[in-house]
PDB file of C-alpha atoms in Angstrom:
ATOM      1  CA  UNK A 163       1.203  93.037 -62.957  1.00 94.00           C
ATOM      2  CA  UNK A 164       0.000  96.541 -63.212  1.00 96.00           C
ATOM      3  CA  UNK A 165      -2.713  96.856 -66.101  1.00 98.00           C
ATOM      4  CA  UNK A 166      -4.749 100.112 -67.070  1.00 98.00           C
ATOM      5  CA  UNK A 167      -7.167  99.188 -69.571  1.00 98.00           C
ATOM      6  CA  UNK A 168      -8.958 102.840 -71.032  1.00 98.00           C
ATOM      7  CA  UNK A 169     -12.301 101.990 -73.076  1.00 98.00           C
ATOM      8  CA  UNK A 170     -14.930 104.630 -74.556  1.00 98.00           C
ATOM      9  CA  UNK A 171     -13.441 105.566 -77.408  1.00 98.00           C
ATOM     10  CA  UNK A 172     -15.236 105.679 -80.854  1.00 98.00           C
ATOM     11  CA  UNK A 173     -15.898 108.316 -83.701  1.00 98.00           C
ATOM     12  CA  UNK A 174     -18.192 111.223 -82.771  1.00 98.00           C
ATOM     13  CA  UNK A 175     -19.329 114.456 -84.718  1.00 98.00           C
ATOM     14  CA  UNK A 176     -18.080 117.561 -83.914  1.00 98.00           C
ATOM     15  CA  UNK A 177     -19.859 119.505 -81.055  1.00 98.00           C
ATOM     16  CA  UNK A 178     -20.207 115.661 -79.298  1.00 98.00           C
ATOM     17  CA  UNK A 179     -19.520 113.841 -76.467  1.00 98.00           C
ATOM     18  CA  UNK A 180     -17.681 111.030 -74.868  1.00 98.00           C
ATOM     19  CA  UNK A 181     -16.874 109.478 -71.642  1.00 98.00           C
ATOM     20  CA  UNK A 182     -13.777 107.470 -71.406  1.00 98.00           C
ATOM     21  CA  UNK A 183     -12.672 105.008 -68.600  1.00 98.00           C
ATOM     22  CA  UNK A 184      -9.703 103.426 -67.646  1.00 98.00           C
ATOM     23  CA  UNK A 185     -10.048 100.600 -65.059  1.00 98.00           C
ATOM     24  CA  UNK A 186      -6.340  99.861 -63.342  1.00 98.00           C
ATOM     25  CA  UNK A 187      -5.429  96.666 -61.693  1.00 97.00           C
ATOM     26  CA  UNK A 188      -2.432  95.629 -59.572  1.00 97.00           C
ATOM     27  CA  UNK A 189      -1.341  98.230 -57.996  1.00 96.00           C
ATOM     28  CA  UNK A 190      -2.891 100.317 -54.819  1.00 96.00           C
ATOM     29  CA  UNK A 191      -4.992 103.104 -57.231  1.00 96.00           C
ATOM     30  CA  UNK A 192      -5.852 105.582 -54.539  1.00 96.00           C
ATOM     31  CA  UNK A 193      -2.288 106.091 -53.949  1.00 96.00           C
ATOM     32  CA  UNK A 194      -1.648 106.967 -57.822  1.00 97.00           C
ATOM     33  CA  UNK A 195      -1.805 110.534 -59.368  1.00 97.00           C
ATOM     34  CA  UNK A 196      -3.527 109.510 -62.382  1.00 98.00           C
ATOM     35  CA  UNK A 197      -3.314 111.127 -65.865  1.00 98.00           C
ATOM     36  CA  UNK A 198      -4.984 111.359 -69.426  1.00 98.00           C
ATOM     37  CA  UNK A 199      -2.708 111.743 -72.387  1.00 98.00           C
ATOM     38  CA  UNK A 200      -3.364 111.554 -76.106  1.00 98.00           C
ATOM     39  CA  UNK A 201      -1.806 111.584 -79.275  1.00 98.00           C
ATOM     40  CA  UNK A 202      -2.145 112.207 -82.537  1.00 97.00           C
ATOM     41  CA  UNK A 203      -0.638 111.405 -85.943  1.00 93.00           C
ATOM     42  CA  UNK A 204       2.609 112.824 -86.649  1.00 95.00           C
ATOM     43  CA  UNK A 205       2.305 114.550 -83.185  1.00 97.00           C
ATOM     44  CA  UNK A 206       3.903 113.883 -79.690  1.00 97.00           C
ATOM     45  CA  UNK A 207       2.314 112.093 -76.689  1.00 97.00           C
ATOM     46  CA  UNK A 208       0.593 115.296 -74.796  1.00 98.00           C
ATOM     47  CA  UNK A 209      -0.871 115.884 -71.222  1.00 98.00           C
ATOM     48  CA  UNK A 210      -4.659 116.195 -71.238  1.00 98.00           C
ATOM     49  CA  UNK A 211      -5.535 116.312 -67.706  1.00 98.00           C
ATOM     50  CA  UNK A 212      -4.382 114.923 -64.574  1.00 98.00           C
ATOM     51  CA  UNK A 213      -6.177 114.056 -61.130  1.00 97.00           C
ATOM     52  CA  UNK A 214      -4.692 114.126 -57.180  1.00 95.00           C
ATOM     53  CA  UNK A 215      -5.056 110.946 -55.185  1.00 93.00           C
ATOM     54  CA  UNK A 216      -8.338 112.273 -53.775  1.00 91.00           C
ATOM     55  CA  UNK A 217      -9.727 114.067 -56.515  1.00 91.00           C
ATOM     56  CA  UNK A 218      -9.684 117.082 -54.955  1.00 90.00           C
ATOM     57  CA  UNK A 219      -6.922 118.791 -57.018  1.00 96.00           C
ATOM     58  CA  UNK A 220      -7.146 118.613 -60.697  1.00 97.00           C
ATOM     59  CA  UNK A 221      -5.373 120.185 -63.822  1.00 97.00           C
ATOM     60  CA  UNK A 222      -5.786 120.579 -67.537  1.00 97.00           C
ATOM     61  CA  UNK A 223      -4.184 121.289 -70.659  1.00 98.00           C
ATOM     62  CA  UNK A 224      -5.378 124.858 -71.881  1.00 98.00           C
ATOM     63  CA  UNK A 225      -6.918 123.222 -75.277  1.00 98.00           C
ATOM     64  CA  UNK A 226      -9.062 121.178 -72.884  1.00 98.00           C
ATOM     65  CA  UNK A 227      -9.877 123.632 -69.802  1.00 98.00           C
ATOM     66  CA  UNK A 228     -13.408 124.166 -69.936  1.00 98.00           C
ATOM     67  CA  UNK A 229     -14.803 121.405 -71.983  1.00 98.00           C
ATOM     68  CA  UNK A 230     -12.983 117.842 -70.603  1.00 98.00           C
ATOM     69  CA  UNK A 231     -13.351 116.762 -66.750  1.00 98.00           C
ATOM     70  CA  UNK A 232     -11.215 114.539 -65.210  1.00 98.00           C
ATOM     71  CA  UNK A 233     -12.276 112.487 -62.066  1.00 98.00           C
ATOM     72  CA  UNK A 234     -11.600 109.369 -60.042  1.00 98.00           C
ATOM     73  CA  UNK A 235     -13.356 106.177 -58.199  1.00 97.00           C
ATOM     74  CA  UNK A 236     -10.984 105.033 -55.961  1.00 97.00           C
ATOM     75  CA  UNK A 237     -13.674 102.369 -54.685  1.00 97.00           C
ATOM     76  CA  UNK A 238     -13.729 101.007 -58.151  1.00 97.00           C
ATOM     77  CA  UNK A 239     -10.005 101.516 -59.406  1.00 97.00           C
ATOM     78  CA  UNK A 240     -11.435 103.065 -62.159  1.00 98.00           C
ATOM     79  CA  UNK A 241     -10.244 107.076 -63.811  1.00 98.00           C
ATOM     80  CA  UNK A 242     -12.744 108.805 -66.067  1.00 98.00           C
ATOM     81  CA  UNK A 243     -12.445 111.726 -68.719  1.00 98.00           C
ATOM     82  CA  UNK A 244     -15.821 113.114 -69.735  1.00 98.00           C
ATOM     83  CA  UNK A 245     -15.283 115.141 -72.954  1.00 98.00           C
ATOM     84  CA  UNK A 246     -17.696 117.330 -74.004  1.00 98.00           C
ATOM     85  CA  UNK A 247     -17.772 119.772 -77.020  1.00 98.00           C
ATOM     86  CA  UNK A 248     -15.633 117.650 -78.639  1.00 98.00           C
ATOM     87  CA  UNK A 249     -13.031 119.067 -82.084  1.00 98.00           C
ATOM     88  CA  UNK A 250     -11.669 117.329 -85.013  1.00 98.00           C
ATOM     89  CA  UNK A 251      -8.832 118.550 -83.138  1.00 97.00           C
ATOM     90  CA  UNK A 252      -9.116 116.207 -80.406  1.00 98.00           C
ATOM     91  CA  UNK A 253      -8.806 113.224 -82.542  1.00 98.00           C
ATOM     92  CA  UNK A 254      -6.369 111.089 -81.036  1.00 98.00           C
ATOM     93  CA  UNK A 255      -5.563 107.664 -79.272  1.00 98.00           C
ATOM     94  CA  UNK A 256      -5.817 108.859 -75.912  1.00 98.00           C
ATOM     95  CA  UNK A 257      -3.867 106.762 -72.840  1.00 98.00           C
ATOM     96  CA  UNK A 258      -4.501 106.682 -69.191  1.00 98.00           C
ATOM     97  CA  UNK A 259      -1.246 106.667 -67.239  1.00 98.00           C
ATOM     98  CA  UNK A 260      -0.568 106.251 -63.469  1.00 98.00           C
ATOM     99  CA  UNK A 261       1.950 107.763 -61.135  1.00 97.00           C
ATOM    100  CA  UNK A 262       4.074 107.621 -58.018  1.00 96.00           C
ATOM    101  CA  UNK A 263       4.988 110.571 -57.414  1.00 94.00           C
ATOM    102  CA  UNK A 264       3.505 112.717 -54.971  1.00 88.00           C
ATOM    103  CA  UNK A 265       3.929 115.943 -57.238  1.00 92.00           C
ATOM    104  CA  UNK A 266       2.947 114.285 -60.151  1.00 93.00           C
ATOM    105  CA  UNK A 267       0.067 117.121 -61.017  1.00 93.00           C
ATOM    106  CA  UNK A 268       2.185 119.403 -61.141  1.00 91.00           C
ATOM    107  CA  UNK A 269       4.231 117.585 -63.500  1.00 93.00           C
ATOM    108  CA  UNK A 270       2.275 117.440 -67.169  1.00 94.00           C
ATOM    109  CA  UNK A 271       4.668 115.706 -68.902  1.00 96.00           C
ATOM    110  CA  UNK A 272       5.016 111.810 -70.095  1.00 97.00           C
ATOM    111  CA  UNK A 273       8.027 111.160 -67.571  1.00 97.00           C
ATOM    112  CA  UNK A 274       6.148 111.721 -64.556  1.00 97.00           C
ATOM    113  CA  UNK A 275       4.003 108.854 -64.904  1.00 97.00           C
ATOM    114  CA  UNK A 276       4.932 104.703 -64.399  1.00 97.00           C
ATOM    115  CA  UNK A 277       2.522 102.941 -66.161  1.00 98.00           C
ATOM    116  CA  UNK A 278       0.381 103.475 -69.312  1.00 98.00           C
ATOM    117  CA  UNK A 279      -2.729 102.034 -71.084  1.00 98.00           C
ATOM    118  CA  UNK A 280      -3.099 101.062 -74.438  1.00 97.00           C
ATOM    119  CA  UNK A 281      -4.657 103.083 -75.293  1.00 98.00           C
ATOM    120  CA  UNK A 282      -8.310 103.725 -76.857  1.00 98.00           C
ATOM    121  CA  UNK A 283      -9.281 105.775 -80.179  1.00 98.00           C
ATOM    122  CA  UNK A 284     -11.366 108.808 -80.057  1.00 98.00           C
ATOM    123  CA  UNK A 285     -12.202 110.159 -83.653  1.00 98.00           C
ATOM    124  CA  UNK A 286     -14.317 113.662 -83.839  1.00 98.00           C
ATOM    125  CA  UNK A 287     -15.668 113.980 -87.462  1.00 98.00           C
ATOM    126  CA  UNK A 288     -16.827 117.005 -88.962  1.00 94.00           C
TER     127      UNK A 288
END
């Protein structure tokens, strides 16, 4: 069974930072565009950042550009986000997701990606 398990969350003051990981199982990860999402109260599930098979090609959401960096081990099955500079606004549960489709990237939206996390807390106090 395909499993992505994110870890690295945890509550932070404003101005911090935070690396979170998401180690997938099960399925063949380089061959996955992989993708951070998050969400907060009351809010829809939105795109954070998402990564190309090789790492090469990446893309952000324009409330993260600049400050969050998406990147890949394919040796290790394993998708990062470092988050730097971190708002209260960024509170969320954020979820690492994994998909199929070739053109994924260029697809920041939920129903472009297969399989999802659970999902791990990230809390930015200020």
């Amino acid at each position: 069974q395909v499993q992505l398990v994110e870890s690295g969350g945890g509550l932070v003051q404003a101005g911090g930072s935070l690396r979170l990981s998401c180690t997938a199982s099960g399925l063949t990860f380089r061959r996955y565009v992989m993708g951070w999402f998050r969400q907060a109260p009351g809010k829809d599930r939105e795109f954070v950042a998402a990564i190309a098979w090789l790492g090469g090609a990446t893309d952000y959401a324009d409330s993260v550009k600049g400050r969050f960096t998406i990147s890949r081990d394919n040796v290790k099955a394993t998708l990062y986000l470092q988050m730097n500079s971190l708002k209260p606004e960024d509170t969320a549960v954020y979820y690492c997701a994994a998909s199929g489709r070739i053109d994924a990237i260029r697809v920041p939206t939920t129903t472009a990606y297969d399989y999802w996390g659970q999902g791990t807390q990230v809390t930015v106090s200020s």
